[in-house]
Tab-separated table of C-alpha atoms and ligand atoms in Angstrom:
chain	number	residue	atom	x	y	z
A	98	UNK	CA	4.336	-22.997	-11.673
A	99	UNK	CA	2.376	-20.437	-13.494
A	100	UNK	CA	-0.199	-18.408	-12.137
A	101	UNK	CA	-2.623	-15.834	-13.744
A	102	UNK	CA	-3.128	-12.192	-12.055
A	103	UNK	CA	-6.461	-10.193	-12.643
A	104	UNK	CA	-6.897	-6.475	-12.490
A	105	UNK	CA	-9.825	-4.915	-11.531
A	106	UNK	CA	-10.522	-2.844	-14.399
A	107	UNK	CA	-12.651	-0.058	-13.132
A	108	UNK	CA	-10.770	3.488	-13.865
A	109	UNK	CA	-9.145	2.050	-16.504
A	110	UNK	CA	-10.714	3.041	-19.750
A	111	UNK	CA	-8.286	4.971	-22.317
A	112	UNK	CA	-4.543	5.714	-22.591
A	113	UNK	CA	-3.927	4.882	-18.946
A	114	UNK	CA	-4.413	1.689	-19.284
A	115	UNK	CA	-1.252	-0.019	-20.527
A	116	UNK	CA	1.006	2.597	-18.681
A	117	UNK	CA	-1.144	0.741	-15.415
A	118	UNK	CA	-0.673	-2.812	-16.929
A	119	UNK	CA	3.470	-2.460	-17.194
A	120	UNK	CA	3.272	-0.711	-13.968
A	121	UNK	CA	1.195	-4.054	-12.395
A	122	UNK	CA	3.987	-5.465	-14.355
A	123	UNK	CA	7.077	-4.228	-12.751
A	124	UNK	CA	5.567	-4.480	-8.820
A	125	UNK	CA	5.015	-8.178	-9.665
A	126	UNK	CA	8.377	-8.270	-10.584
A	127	UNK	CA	9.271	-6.604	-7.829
A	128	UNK	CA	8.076	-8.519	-4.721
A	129	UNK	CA	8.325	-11.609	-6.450
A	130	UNK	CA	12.100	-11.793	-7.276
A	131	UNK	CA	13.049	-12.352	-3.914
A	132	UNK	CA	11.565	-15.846	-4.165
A	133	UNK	CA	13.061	-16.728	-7.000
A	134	UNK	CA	13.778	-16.332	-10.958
A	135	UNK	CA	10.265	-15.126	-12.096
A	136	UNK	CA	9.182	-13.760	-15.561
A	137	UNK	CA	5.741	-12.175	-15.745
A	138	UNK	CA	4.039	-11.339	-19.179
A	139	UNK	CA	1.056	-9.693	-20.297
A	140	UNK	CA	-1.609	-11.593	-21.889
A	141	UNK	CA	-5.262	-9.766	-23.171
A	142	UNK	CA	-5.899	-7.732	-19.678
A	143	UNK	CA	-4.252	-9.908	-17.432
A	144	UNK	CA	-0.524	-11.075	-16.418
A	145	UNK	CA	0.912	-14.675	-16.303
A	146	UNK	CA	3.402	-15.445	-13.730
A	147	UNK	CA	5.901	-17.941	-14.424
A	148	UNK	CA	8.352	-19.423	-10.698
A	149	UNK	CA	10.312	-22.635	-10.383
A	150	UNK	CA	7.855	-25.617	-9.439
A	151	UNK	CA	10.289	-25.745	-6.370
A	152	UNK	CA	8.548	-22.504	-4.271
A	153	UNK	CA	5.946	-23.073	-1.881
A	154	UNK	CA	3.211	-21.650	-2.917
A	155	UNK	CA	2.405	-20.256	0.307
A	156	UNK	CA	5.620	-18.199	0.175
A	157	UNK	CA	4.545	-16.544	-2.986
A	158	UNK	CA	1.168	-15.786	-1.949
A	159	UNK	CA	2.642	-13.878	0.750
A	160	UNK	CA	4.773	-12.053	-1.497
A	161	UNK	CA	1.813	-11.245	-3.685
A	162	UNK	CA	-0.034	-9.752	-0.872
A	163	UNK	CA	2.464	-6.634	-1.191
A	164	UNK	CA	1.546	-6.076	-5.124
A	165	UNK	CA	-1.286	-3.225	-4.873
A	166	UNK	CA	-3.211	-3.371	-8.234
A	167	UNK	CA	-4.074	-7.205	-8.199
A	168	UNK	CA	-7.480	-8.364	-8.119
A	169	UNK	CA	-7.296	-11.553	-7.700
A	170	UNK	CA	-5.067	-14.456	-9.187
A	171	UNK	CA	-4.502	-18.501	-8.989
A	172	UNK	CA	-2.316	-21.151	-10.232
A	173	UNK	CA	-3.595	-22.172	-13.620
A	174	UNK	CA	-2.975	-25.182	-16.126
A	175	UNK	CA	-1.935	-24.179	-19.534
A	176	UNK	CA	-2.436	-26.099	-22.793
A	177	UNK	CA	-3.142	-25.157	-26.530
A	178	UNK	CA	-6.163	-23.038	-27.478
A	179	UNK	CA	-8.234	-25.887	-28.967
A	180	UNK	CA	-10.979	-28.187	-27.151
A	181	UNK	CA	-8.976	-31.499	-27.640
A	182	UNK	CA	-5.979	-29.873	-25.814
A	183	UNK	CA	-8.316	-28.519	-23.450
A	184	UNK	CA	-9.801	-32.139	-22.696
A	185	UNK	CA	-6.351	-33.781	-21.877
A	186	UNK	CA	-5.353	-30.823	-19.705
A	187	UNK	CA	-9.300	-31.208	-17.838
A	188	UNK	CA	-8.593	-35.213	-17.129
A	189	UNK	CA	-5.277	-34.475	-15.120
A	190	UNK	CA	-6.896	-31.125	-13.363
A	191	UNK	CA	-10.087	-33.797	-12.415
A	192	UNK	CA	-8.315	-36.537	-11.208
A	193	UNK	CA	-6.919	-34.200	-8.387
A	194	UNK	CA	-10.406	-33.046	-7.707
A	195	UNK	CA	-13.817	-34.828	-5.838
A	196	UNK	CA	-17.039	-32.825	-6.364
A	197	UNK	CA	-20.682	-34.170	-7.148
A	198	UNK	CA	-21.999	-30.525	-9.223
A	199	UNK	CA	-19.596	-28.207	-11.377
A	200	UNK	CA	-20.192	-25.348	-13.452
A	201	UNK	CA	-18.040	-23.935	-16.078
A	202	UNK	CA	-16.831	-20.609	-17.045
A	203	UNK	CA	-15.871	-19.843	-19.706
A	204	UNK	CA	-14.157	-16.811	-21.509
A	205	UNK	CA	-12.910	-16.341	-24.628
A	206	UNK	CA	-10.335	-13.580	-24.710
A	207	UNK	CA	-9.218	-14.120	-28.457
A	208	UNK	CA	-12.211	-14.088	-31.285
A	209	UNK	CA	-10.772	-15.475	-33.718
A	210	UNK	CA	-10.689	-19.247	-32.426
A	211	UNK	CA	-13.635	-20.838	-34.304
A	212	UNK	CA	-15.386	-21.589	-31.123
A	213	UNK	CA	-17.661	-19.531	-28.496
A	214	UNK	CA	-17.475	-19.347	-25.211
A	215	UNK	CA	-20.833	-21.408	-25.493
A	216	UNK	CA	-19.059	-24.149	-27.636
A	217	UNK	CA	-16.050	-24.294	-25.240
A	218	UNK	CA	-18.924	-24.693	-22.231
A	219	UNK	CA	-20.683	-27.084	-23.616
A	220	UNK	CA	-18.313	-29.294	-25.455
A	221	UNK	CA	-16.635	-29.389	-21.977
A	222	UNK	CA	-19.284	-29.562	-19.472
A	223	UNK	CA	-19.992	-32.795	-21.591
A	224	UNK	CA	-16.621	-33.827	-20.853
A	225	UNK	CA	-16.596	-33.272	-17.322
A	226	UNK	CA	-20.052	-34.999	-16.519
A	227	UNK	CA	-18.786	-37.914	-18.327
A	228	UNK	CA	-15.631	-38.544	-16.647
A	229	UNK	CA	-17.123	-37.389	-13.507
A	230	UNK	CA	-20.477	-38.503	-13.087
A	231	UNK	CA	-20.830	-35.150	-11.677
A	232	UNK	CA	-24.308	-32.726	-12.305
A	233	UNK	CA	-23.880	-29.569	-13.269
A	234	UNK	CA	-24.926	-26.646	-11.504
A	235	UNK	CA	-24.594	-22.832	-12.879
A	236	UNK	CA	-25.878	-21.411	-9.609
A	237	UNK	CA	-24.104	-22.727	-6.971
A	238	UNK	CA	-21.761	-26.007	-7.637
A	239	UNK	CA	-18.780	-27.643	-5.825
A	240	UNK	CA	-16.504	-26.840	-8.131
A	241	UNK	CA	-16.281	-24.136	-10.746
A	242	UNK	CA	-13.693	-24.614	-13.780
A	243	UNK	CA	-13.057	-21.513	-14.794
A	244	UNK	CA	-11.308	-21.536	-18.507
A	245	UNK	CA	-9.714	-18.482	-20.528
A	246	UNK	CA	-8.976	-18.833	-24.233
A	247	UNK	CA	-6.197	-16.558	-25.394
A	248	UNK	CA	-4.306	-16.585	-28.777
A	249	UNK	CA	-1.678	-19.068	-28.400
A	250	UNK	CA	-2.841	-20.700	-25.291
A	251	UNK	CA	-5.843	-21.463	-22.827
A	252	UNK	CA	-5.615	-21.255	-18.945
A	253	UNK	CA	-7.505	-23.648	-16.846
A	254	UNK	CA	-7.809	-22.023	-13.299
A	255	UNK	CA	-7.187	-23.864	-10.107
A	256	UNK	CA	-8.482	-21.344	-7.808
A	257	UNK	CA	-9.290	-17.735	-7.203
A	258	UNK	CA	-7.423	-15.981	-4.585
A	259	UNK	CA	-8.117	-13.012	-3.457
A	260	UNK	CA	-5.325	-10.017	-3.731
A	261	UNK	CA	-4.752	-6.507	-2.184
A	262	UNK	CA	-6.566	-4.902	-4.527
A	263	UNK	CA	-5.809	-1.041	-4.730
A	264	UNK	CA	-3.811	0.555	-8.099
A	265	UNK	CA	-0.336	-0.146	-9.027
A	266	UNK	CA	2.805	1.561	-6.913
A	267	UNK	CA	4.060	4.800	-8.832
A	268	UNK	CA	0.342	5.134	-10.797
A	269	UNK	CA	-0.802	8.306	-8.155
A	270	UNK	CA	2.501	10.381	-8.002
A	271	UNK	CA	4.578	11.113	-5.367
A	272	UNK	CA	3.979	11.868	-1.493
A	273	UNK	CA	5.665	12.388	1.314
A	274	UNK	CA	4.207	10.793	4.964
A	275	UNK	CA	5.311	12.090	8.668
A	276	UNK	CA	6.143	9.225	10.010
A	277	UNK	CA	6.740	9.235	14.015
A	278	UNK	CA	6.985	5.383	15.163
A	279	UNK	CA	3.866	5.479	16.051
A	280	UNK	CA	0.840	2.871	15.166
A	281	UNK	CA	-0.975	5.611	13.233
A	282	UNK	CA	0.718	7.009	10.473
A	283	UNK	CA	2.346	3.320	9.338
A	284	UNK	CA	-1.385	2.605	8.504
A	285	UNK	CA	-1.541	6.208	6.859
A	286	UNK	CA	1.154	5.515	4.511
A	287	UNK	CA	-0.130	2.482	3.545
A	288	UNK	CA	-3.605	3.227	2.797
A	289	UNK	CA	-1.993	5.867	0.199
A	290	UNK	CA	0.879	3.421	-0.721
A	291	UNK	CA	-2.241	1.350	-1.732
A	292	UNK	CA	-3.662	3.955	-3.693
A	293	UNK	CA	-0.870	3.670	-6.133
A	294	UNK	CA	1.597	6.875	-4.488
A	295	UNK	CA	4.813	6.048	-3.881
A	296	UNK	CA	6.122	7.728	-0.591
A	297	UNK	CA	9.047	9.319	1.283
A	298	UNK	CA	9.099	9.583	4.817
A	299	UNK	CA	9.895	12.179	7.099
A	300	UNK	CA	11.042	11.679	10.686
A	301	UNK	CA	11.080	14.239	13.535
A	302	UNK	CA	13.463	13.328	16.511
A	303	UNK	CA	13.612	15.232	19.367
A	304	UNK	CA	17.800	14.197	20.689
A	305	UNK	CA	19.741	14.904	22.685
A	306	UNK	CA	16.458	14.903	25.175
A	307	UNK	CA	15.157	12.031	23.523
A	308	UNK	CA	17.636	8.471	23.013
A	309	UNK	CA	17.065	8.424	19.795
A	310	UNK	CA	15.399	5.151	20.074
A	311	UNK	CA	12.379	6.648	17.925
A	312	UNK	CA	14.979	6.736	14.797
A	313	UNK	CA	15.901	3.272	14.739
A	314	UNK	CA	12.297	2.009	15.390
A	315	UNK	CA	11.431	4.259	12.176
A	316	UNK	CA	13.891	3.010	10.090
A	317	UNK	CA	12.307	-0.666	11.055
A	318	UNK	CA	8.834	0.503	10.482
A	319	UNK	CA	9.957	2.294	6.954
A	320	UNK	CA	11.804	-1.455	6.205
A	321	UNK	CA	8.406	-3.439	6.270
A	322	UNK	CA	6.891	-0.503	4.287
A	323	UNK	CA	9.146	-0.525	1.890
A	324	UNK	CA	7.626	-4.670	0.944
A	325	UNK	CA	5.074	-2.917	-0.602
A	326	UNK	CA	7.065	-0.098	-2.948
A	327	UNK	CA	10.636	-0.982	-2.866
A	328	UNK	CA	13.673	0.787	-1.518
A	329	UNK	CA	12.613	4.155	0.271
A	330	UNK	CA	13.810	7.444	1.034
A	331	UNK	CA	13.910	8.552	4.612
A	332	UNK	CA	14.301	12.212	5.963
A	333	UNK	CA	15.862	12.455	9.781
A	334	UNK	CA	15.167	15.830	11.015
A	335	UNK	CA	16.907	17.250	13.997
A	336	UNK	CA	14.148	18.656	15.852
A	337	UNK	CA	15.358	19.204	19.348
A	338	UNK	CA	17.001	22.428	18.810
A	339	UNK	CA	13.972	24.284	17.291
A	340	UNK	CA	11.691	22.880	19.688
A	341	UNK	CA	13.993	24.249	22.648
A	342	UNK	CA	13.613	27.636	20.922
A	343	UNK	CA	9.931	27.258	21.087
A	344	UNK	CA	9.891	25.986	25.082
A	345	UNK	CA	12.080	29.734	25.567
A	346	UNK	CA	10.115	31.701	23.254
A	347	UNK	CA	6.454	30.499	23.468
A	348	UNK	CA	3.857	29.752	26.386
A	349	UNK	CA	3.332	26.156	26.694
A	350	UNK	CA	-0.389	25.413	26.240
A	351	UNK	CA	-0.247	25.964	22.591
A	352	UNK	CA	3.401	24.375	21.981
A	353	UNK	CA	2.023	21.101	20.163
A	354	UNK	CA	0.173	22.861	17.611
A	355	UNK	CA	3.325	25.408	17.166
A	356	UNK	CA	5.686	21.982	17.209
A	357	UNK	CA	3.406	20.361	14.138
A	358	UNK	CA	3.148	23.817	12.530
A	359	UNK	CA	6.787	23.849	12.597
A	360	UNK	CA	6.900	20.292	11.317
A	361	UNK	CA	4.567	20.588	8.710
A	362	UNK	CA	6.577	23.846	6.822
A	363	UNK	CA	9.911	21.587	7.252
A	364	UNK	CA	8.271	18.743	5.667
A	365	UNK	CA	7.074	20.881	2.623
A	366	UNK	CA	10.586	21.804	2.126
A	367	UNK	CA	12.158	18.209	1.871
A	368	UNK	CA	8.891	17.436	-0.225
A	369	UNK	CA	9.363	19.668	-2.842
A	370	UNK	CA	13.046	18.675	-3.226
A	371	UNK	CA	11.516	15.330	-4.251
A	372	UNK	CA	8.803	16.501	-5.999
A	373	UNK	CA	6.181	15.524	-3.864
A	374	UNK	CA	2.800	16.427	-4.159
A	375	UNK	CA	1.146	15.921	-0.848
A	376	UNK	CA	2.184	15.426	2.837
A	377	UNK	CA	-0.049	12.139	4.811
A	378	UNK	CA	-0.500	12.125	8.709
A	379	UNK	CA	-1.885	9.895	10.465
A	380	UNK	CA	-3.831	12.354	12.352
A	381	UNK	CA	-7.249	10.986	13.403
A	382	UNK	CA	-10.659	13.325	14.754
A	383	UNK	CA	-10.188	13.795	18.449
A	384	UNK	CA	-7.340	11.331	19.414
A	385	UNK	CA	-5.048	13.541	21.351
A	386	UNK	CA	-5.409	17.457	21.731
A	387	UNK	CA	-3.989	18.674	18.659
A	388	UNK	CA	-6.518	16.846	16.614
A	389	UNK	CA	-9.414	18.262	17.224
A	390	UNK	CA	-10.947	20.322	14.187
A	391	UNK	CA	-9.832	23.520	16.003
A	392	UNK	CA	-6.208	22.307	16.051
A	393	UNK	CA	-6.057	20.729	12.920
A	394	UNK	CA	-7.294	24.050	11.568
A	395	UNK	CA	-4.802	25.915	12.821
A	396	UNK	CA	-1.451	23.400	11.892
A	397	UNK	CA	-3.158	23.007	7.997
A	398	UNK	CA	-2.860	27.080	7.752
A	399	UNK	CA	0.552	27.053	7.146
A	400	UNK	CA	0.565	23.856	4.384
A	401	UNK	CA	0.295	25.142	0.876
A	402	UNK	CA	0.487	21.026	0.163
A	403	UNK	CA	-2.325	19.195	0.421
A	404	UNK	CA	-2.469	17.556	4.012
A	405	UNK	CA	-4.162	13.805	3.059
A	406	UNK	CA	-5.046	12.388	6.477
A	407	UNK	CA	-6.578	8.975	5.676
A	408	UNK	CA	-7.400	7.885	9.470
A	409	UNK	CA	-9.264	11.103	9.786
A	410	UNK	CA	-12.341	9.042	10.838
A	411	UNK	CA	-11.024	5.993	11.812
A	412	UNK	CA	-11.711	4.562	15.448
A	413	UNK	CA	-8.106	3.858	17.574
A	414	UNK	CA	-9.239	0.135	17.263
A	415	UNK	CA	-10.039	0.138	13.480
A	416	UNK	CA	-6.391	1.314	12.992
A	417	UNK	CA	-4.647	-0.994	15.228
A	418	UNK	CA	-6.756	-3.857	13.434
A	419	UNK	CA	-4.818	-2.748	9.879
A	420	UNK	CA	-1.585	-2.523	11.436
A	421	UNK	CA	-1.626	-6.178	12.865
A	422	UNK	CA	-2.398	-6.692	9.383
A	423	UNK	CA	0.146	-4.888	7.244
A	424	UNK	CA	2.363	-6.438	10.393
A	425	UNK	CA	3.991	-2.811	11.385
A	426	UNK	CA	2.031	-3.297	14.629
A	427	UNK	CA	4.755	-5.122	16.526
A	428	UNK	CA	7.418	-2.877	15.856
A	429	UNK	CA	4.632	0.107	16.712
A	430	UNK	CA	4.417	-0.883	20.222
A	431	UNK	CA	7.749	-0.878	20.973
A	432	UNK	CA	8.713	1.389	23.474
A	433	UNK	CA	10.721	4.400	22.687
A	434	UNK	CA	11.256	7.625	24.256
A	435	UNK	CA	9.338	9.724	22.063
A	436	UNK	CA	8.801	12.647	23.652
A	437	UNK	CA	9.791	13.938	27.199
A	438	UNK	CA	8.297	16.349	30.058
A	439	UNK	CA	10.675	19.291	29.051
A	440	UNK	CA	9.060	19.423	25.832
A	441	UNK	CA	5.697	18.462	26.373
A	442	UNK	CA	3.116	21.023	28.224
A	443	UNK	CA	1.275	19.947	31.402
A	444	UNK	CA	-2.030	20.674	29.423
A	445	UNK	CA	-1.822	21.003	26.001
A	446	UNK	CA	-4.872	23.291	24.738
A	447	UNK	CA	-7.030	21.529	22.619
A	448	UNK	CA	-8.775	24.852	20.840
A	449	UNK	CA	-6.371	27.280	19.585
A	450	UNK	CA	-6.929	30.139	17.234
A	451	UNK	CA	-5.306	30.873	14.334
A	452	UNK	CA	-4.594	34.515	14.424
A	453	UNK	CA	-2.847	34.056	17.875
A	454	UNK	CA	-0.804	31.840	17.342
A	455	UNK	CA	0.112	33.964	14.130
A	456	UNK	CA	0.940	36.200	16.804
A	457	UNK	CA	3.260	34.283	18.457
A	458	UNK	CA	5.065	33.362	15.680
A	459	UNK	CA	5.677	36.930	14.673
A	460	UNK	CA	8.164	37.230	17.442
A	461	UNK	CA	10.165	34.232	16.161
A	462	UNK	CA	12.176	34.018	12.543
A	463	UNK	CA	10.344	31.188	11.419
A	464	UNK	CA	11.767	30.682	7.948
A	465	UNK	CA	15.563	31.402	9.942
A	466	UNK	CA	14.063	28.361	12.169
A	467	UNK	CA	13.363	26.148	9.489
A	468	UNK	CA	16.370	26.580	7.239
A	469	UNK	CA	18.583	25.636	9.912
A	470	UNK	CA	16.921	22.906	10.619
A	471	UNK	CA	16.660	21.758	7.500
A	472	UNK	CA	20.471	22.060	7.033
A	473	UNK	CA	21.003	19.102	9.369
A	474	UNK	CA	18.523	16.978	7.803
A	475	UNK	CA	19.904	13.536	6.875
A	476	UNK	CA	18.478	11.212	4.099
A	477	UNK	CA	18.730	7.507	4.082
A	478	UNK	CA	17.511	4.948	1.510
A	479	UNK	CA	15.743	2.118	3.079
A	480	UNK	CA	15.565	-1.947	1.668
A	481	UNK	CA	12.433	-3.927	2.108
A	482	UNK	CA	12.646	-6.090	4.764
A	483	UNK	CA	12.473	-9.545	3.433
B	661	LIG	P1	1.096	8.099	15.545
B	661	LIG	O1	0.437	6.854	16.060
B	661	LIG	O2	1.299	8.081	14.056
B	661	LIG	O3	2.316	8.441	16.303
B	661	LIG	P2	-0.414	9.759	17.228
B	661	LIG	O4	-1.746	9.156	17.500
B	661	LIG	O5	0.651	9.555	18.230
B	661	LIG	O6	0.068	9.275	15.794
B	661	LIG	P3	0.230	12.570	17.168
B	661	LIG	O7	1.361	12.372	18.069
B	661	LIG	O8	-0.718	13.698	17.404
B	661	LIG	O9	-0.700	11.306	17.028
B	661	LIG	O10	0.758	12.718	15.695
B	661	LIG	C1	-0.112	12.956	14.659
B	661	LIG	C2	0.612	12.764	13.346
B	661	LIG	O11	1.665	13.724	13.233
B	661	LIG	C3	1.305	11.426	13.248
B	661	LIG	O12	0.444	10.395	12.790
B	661	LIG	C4	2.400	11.712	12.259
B	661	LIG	O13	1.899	11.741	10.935
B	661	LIG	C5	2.799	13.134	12.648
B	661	LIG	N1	3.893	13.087	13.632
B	661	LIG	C6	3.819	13.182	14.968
B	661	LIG	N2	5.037	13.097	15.527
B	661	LIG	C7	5.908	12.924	14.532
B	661	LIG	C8	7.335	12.750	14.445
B	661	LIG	N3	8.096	12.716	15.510
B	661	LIG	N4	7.892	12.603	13.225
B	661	LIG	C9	7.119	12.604	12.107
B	661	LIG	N5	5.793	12.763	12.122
B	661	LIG	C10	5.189	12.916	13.312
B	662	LIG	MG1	2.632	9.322	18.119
């Protein structure tokens, strides 16, 4: 079967555009070799797919889903780049079809064919009406054939499918998302995954007074993620120990915002190591106490990162709606020990100030704190799931 992929082309004037195109290239590649042997080719701002006949098509529409950068796409008929070949291809593409109006579309990719667009509409429209006895009808018909002349072939689309739109993986640079098992920041990383950045992901567990349950639901989260980039890094940070320090050393109303402080200056570290340029939560205006603008104020003063926080004003029910959808919402709910009442304060303040809790972090050795930590981190690749 072959099927054509469109770009949108938007942002894509200049020299960036063919690095974009073999990008395109190479994620096509990508989620479509698990179905089977698959070649993909450029052709005059768009890609042609080539799969065994064999596949259900349904199986590699699901597969395309996880290609950011495609516009849309559809199977397609192929034939030589002149009307007559065009004709024999129309009468086997017709004879699978019913429709009483049609219009035609058509575009001519190569000039140097002796024919316009025009010509090919015409001559063809002719054509169809004949064999059809259909009407034609440029404003809203049954059917519309939409035809592409390139150099050594034309296309003859059978449909126009929607795809998940966004810019090619590895286009933006590289990220790194905090990534708690959550339903939130799956959704975060993969409204910047969509964006073209290609992520690592960073894991805070709090064992031995957590299971460790939260690690293995990560890993499973980070595995459906991974569908749309490829294999993945994973950071597992030991966090119990430092947060013990803080329960001893700290009062307990502020001891969230001091915990995601803490988190946010260890993630920077294992960021730079990969050259990251910008940390994602999946933070969200007034959700829980430590995101309220106060809060969120006083955790971003210690990020010399950029902080991207693409839920920021999201609704809880707008969020869970993309997770069912990017299917990480399952594995989300699951329960897990994430957090327990040693840790956690009885009322976590939601408006802390900056300066004081500067204070109480004098009395600690925070970068002592954070090396340490560090030390223990373990990294992990991750596969796609299938
Ligand atoms: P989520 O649904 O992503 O867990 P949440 O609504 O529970 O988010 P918080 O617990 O306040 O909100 O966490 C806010 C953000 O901080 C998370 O989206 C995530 O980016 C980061 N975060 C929180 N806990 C962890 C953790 N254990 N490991 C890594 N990142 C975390
Ligand atoms: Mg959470």
């Amino acid at each position: 079967m072959k099927i054509v992929v469109h770009y949108a082309e938007i942002g894509l004037k200049g020299r960036n555009r063919p690095r974009f195109e073999e990008r395109l290239r190479l994620g096509l590649q990508r989620v479509l070799a698990p179905v089977g042997p698959v070649t993909v080719a450029h052709r005059f701002g768009r890609l042609l797919v080539e799969l065994p006949d064999s596949i259900p098509f349904d199986q590699v529409k699901t597969h395309i889903s996880r290609c950011f950068g495609v516009a849309y796409y559809g199977r397609v008929s192929v034939c030589a780049p002149s009307l007559e070949a065009l004709e024999s291809e129309l009468t086997e593409f017709l004879r699978q079809r019913k429709f009483a109006s049609f219009g035609i579309r058509a575009r001519r990719a190569e000039k140097r064919h002796p024919f316009r667009s025009s010509d090919i509409a015409r001559q063809l429209g002719q054509f169809v009406a004949s064999q059809t006895g259909a009407r034609v009808d440029l404003r809203n018909p049954d059917q519309w054939i939409d035809i592409h002349v390139l150099t050594d072939e034309a296309l003859i689309l059978h449909e126009r499918i929607p795809g998940p739109g966004g810019m090619p993986t590895g286009s933006a640079g590289r990220a790194s998302c905090l990534i708690s098992g959550g339903i939130d920041s799956p959704v975060a990383s993969y409204e910047l995954m969509k964006r073209g950045a290609s992520l690592d992901f960073i894991h805070f567990h709090s064992a031995p007074f957590t299971s460790g349950a939260s690690v293995d639901k990560v890993r499973d989260l980070v595995g459906r993620l991974a569908r749309y980039q490829g294999p993945s890094t994973l950071f597992i940070v030991p966090f119990g120990e430092l947060q013990t320090e803080l329960v001893q050393e700290a009062p307990a109303e502020p001891r969230i915002v001091l915990y995601r402080r803490f988190m946010l200056r260890i993630a920077e570290v294992l960021a730079h190591r990969r050259r990251g340029l910008a940390l994602i939560t999946g933070e969200s205006l007034g959700q829980v106490s430590s995101q309220t603008l106060a809060n969120l104020d006083t955790i971003n003063r210690v990020a010399t990162l950029p902080v991207l926080r693409p839920l920021i004003g999201m609704d809880k029910q707008e969020i869970i709606s993309r997770a069912q959808q990017i299917d990480t919402f399952d594995i989300s709910i699951e329960p897990d020990d994430d957090c327990c009442s040693y840790l956690m304060p009885a009322r976590p303040a939601t408006f802390t100030r900056p300066d004081r809790i500067d204070r109480i972090e004098s009395k600690l050795d925070v970068a002592h704190m954070v090396e340490r930590t560090v030390e223990r981190v373990q990294q992990e690749i991750i596969e796609p799931e299938p």
